[in-house]
CSV table of C-alpha atoms in Angstrom, one decimal:
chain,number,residue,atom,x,y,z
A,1,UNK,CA,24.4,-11.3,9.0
A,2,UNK,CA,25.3,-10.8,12.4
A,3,UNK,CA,23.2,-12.0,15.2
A,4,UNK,CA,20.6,-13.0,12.9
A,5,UNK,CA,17.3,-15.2,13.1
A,6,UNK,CA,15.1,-16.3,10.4
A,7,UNK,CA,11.6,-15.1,10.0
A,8,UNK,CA,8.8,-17.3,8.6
A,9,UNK,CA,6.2,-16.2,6.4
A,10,UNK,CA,3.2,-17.5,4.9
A,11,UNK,CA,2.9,-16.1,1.2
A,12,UNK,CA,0.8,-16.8,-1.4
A,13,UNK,CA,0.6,-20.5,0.0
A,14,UNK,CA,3.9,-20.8,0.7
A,15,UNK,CA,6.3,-21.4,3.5
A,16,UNK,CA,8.9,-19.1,2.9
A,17,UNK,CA,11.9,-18.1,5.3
A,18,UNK,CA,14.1,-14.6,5.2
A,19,UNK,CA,16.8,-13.7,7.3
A,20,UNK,CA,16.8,-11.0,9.6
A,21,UNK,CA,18.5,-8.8,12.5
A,22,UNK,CA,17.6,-7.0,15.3
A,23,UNK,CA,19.6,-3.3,15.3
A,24,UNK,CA,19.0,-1.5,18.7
A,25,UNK,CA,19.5,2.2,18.5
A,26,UNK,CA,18.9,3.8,22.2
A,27,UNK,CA,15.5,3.4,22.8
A,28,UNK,CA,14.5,2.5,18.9
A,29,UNK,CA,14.9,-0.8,17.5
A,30,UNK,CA,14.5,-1.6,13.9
A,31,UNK,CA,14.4,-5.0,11.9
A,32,UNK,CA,16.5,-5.6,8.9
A,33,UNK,CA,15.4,-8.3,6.4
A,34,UNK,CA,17.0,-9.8,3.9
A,35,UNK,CA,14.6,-10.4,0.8
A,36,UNK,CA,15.7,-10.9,-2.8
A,37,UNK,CA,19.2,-10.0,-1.8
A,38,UNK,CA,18.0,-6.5,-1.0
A,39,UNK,CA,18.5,-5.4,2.9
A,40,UNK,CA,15.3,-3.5,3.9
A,41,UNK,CA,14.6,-1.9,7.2
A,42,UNK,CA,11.1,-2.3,9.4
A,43,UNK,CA,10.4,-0.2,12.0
A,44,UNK,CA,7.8,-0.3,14.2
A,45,UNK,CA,5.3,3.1,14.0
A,46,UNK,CA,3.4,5.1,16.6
A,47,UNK,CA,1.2,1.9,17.1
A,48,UNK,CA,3.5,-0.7,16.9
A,49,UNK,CA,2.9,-1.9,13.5
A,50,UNK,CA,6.0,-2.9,11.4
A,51,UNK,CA,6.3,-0.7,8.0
A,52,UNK,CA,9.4,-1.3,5.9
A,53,UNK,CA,11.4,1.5,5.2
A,54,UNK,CA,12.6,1.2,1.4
A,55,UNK,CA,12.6,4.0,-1.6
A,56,UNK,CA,10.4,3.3,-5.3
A,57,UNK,CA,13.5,3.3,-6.7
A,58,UNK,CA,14.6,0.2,-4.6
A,59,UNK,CA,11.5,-1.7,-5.0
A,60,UNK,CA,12.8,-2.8,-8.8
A,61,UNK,CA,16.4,-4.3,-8.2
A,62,UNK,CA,18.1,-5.8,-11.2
A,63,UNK,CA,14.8,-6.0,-13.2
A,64,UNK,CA,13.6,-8.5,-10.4
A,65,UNK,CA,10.1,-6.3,-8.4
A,66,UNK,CA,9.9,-7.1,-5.0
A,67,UNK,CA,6.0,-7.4,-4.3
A,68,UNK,CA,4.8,-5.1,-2.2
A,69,UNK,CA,2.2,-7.8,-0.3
A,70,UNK,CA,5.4,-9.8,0.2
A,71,UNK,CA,6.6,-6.7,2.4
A,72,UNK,CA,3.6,-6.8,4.0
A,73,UNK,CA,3.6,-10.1,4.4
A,74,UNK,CA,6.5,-9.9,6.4
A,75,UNK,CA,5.7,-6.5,8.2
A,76,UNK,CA,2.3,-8.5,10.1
A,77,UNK,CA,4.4,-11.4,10.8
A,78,UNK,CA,6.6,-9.6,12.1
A,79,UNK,CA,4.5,-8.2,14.3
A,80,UNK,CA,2.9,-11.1,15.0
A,81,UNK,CA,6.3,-12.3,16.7
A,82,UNK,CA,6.6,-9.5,18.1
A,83,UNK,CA,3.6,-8.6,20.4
A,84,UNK,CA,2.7,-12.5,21.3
């Protein structure tokens, strides 16, 4: 990715890392994360919590679940980063 940073996350006691870019659309930004090879999109919502933007159908990629605390996970640190 272009541009990107890594984010840390704290999950189920451990230190895990995901890469990530900022895309700024006029006066909208959103986040895109890379996690199990799947790009998935956070945006903030009217009060500026991260939600991540991805269909049921994408949330079982090659027989591999991405966990749905693990999105959250990364949603509150996001916004963590975000609003210190």
């Amino acid at each position: 990715m272009d541009d990107s940073f890594y984010i840390p996350v704290n999950y189920q006691g451990n230190e895990l890392e995901f890469e990530a870019r900022l895309v700024q659309t006029g006066y909208l930004h959103k986040i895109e994360v890379l996690v199990n090879d799947l790009l998935i999109s956070f945006e903030p919502d009217e009060e500026r919590h991260y939600r991540a933007l991805i269909s049921q159908g994408h949330l079982e990629k090659d027989g591999k679940k991405i966990d749905i605390d693990l999105l959250k996970a990364i949603a509150s640190q996001l916004e963590s980063l975000l609003t210190s």
